[in-house]
mmCIF file of C-alpha atoms and ligand atoms in Angstrom:
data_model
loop_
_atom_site.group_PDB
_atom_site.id
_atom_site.type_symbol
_atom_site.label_atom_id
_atom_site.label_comp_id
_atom_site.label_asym_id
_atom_site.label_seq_id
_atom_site.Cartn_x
_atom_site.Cartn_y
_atom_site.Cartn_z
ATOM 1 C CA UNK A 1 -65.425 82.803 67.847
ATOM 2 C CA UNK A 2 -67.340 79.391 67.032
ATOM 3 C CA UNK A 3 -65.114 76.687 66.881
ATOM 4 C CA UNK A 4 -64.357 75.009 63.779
ATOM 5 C CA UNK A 5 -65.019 70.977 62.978
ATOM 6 C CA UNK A 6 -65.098 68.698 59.678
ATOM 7 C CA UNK A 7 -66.890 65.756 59.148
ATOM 8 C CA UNK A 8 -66.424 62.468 58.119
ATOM 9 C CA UNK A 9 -69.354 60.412 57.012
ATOM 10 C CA UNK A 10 -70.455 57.302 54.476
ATOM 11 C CA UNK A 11 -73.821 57.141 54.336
ATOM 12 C CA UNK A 12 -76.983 58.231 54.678
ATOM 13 C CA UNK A 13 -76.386 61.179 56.624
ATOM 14 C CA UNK A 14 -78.870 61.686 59.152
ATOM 15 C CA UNK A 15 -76.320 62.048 62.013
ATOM 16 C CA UNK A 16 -74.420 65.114 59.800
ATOM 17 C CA UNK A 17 -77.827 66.420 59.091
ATOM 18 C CA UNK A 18 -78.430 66.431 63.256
ATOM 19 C CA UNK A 19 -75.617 68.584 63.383
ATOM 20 C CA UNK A 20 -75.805 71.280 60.890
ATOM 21 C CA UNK A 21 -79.654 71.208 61.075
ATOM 22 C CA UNK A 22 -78.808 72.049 65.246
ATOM 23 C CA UNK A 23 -76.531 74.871 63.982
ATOM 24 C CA UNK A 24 -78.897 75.922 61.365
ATOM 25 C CA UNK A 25 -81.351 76.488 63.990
ATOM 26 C CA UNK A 26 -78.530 78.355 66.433
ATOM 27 C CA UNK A 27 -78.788 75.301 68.991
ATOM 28 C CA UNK A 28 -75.098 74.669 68.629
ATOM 29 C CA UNK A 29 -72.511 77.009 68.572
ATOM 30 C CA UNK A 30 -69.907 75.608 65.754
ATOM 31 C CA UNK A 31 -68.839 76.323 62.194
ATOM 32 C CA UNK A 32 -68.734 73.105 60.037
ATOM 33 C CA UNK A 33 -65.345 73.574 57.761
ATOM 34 C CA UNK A 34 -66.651 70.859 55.608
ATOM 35 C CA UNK A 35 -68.234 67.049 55.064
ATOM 36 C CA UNK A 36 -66.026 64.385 53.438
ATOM 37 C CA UNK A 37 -67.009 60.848 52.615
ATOM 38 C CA UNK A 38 -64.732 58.052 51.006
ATOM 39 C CA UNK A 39 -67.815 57.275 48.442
ATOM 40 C CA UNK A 40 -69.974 58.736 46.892
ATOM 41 C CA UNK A 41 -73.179 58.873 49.226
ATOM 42 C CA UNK A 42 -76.531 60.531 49.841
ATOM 43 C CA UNK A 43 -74.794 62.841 52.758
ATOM 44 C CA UNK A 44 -72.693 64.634 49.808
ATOM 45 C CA UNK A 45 -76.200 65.619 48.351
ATOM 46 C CA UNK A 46 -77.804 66.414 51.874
ATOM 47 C CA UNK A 47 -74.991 68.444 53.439
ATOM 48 C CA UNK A 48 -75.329 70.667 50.491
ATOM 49 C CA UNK A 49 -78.913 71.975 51.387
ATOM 50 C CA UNK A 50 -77.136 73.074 54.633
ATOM 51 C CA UNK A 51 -74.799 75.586 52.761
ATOM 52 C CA UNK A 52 -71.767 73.262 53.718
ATOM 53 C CA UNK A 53 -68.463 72.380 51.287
ATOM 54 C CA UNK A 54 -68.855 68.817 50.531
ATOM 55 C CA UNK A 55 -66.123 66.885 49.607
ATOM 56 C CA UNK A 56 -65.933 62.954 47.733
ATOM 57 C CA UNK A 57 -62.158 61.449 48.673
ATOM 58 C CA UNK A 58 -62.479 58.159 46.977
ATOM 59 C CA UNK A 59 -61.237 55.526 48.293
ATOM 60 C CA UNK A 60 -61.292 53.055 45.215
ATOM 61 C CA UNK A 61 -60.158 55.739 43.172
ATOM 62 C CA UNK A 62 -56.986 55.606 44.863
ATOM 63 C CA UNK A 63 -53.564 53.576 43.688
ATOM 64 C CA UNK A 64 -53.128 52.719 47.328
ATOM 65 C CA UNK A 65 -54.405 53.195 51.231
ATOM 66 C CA UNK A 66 -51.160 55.680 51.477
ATOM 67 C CA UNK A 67 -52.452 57.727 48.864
ATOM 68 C CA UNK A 68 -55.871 57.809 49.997
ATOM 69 C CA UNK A 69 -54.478 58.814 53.172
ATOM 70 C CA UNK A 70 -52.372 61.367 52.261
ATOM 71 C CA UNK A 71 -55.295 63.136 50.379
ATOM 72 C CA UNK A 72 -57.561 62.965 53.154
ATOM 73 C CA UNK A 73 -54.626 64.733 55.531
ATOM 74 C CA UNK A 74 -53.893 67.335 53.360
ATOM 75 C CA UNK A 75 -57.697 68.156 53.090
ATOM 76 C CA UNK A 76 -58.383 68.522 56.640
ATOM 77 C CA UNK A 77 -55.124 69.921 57.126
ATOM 78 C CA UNK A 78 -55.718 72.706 54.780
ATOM 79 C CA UNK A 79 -59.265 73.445 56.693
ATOM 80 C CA UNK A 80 -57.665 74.101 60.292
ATOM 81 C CA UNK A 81 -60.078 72.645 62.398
ATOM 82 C CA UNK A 82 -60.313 72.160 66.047
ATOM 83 C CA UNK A 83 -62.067 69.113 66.000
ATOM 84 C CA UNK A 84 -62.984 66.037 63.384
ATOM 85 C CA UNK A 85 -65.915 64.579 64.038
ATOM 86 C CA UNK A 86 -66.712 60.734 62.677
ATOM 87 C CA UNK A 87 -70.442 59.655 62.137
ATOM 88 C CA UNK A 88 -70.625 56.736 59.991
ATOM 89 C CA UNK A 89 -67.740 57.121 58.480
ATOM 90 C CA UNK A 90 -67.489 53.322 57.752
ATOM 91 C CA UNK A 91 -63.718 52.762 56.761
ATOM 92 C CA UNK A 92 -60.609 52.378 59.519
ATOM 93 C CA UNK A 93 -58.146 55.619 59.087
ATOM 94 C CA UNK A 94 -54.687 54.836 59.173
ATOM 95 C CA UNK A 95 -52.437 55.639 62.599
ATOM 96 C CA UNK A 96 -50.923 58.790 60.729
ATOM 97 C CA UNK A 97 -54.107 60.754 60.160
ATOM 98 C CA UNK A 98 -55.663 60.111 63.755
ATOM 99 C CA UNK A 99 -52.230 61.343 65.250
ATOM 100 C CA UNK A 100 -52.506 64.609 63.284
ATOM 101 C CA UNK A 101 -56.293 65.260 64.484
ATOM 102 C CA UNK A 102 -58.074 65.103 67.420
ATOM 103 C CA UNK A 103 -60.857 62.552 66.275
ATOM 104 C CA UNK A 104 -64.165 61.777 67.715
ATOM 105 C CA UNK A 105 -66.276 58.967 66.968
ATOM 106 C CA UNK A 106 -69.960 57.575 67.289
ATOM 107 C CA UNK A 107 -70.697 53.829 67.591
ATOM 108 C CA UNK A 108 -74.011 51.997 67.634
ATOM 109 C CA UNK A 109 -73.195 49.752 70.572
ATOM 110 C CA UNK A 110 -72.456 50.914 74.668
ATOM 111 C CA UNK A 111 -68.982 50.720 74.301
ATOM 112 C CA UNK A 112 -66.676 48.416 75.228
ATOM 113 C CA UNK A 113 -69.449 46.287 74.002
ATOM 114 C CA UNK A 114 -69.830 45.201 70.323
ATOM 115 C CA UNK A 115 -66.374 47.269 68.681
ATOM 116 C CA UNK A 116 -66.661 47.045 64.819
ATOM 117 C CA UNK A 117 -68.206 47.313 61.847
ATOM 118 C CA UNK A 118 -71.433 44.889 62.571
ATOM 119 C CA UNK A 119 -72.509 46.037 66.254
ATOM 120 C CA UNK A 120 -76.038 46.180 66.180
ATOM 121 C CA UNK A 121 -75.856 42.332 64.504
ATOM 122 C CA UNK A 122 -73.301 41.441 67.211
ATOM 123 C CA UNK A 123 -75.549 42.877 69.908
ATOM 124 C CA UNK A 124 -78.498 40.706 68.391
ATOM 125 C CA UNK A 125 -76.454 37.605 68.294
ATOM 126 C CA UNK A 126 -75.629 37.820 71.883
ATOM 127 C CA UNK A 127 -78.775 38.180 73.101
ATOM 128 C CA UNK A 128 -78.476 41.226 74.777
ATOM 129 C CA UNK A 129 -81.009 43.040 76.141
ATOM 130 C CA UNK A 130 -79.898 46.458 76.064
ATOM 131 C CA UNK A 131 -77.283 48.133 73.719
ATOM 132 C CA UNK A 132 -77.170 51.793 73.004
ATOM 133 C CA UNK A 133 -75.160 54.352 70.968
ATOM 134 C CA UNK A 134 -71.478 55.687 72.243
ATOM 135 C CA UNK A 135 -69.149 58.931 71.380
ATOM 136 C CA UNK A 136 -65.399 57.912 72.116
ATOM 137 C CA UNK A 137 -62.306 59.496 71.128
ATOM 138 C CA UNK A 138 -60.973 57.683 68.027
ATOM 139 C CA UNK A 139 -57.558 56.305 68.694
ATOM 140 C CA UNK A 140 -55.444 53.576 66.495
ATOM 141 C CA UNK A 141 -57.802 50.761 67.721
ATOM 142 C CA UNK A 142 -61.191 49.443 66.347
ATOM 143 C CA UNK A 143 -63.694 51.671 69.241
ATOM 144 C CA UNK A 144 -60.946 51.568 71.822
ATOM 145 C CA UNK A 145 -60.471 55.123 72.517
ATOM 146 C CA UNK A 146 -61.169 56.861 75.636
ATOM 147 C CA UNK A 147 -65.380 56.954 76.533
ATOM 148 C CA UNK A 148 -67.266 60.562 76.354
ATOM 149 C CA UNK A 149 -70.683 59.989 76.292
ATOM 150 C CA UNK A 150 -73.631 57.338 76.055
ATOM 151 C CA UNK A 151 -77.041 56.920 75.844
ATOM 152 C CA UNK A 152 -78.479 53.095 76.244
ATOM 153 C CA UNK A 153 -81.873 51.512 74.129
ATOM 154 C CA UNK A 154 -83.148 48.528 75.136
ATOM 155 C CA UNK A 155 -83.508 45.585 72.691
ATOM 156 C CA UNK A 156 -86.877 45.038 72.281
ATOM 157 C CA UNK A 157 -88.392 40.862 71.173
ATOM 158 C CA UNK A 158 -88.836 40.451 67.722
ATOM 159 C CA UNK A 159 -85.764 43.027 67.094
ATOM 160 C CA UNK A 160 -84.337 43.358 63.503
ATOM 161 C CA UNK A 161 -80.677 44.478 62.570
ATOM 162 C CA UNK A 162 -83.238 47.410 60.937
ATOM 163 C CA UNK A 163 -85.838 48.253 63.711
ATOM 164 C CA UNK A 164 -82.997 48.262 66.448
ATOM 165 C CA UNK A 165 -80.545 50.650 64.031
ATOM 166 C CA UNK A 166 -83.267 53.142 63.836
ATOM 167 C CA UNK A 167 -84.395 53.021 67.639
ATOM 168 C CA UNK A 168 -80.507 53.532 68.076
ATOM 169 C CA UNK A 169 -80.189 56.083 65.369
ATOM 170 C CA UNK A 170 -82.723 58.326 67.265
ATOM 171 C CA UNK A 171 -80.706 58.313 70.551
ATOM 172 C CA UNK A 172 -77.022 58.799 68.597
ATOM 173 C CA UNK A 173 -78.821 62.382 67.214
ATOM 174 C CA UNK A 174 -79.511 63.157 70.486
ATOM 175 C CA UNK A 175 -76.130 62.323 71.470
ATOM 176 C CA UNK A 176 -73.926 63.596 68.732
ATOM 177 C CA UNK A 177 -75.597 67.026 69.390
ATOM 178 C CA UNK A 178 -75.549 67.338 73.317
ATOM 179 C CA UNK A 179 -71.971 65.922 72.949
ATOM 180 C CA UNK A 180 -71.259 68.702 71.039
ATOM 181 C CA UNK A 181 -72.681 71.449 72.952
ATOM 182 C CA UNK A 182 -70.323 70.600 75.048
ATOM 183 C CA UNK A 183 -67.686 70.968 73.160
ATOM 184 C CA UNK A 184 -69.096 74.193 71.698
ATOM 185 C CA UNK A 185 -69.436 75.163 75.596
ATOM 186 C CA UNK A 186 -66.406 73.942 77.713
ATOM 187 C CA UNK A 187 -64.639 71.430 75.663
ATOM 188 C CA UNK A 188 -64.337 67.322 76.205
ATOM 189 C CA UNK A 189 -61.995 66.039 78.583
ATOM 190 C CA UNK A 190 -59.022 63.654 76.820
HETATM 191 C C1 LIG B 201 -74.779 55.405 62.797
HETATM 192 O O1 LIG B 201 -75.570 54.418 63.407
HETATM 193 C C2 LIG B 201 -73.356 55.320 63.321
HETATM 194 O O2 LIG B 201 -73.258 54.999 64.660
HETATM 195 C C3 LIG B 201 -72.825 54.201 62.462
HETATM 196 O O3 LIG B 201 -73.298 54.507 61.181
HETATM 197 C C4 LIG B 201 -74.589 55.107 61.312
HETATM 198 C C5 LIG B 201 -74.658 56.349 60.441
HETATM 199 O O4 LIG B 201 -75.980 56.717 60.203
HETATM 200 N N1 LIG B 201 -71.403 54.157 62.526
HETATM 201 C C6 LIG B 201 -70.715 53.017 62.581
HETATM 202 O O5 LIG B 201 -71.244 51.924 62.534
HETATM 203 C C7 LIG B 201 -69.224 53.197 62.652
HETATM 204 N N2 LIG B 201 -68.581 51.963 62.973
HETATM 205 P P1 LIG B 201 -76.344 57.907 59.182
HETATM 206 O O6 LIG B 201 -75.665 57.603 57.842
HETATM 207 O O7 LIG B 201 -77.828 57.896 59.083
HETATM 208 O O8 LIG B 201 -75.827 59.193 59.786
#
């Protein structure tokens, strides 16, 4: 039987659509419990071409993080999943809910380089001349959890925040879904 994962994402989507488009075309072995974002985004509208349950917890709509929180454990909870699986979901999840789930993340920087919420920019303001895209475990730090997999893109002159994102973007497709397979196939070390 396919394992089961949820995911967590805040944006645009085009990771999430990677994944279910991958299963969609019997690529990847996995059943996707559900997609939950924190606002409402274009990957609520996108995962529902897929077939998939699509789910808005929102944060501001909350009285508190706790509550927020709370909500967002008792949804994945309630969907039994193996594995939770984080592409651009862009808020920090408190210590409680990672502890409950095995969590894994994707990052637009090679890892331990550029952690946070403004890699690519970070990676532009160093000058460096490669960056990439990285799949970690998520544990209670900001991108500190244990490495799985990563694919490097060079920074190219004349870069922008934009054009490097999307070079990125290509590779962390490529990446979410191999990582995956691997999951789907033998499972990811801890
Ligand atoms: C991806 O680049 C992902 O690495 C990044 O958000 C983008 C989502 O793209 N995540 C983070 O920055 C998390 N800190 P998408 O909305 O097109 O799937």
């Amino acid at each position: 039987m396919a394992k089961r994962i949820l995911i967590l994402a805040s944006g645009t989507g085009s990771l999430a659509a990677a994944i279910l488009q991958s299963i969609q075309d019997r690529e990847l072995d996995l059943e996707v419990a559900r997609v939950i974002s924190d606002r409402p985004a274009p990957v609520l509208d996108l995962v529902k071409k897929f077939g998939v349950a699509s789910t808005l917890i929102e944060y501001s709509k909350f009285e508190s993080r706790a509550a927020w929180s709370a909500q967002m454990e008792n949804v994945v909870a309630s969907d039994k999943v193996d594995l939770v699986v984080s592409v651009g979901f862009m808020r920090i999840l408190p210590a409680s809910f990672i502890e409950k789930f095995s969590i894994i993340n994707i990052h637009p920087a090679l890892l331990p380089f550029f952690p946070g919420a403004h890699a690519i920019r970070d990676a532009l303001l160093a000058g460096a001349t490669e960056s990439g895209t990285t799949v970690h475990w998520m544990d209670s730090g900001v991108d500190t959890g244990k490495v799985i997999s990563q694919i490097k893109v060079q920074v190219e002159v004349g870069d922008t925040e934009e054009s490097l994102h999307e070079r990125i973007k290509i590779q962390e497709r490529n990446l979410i879904v191999e990582t995956l397979k691997r999951y789907a196939h033998v499972g990811l070390e801890k």
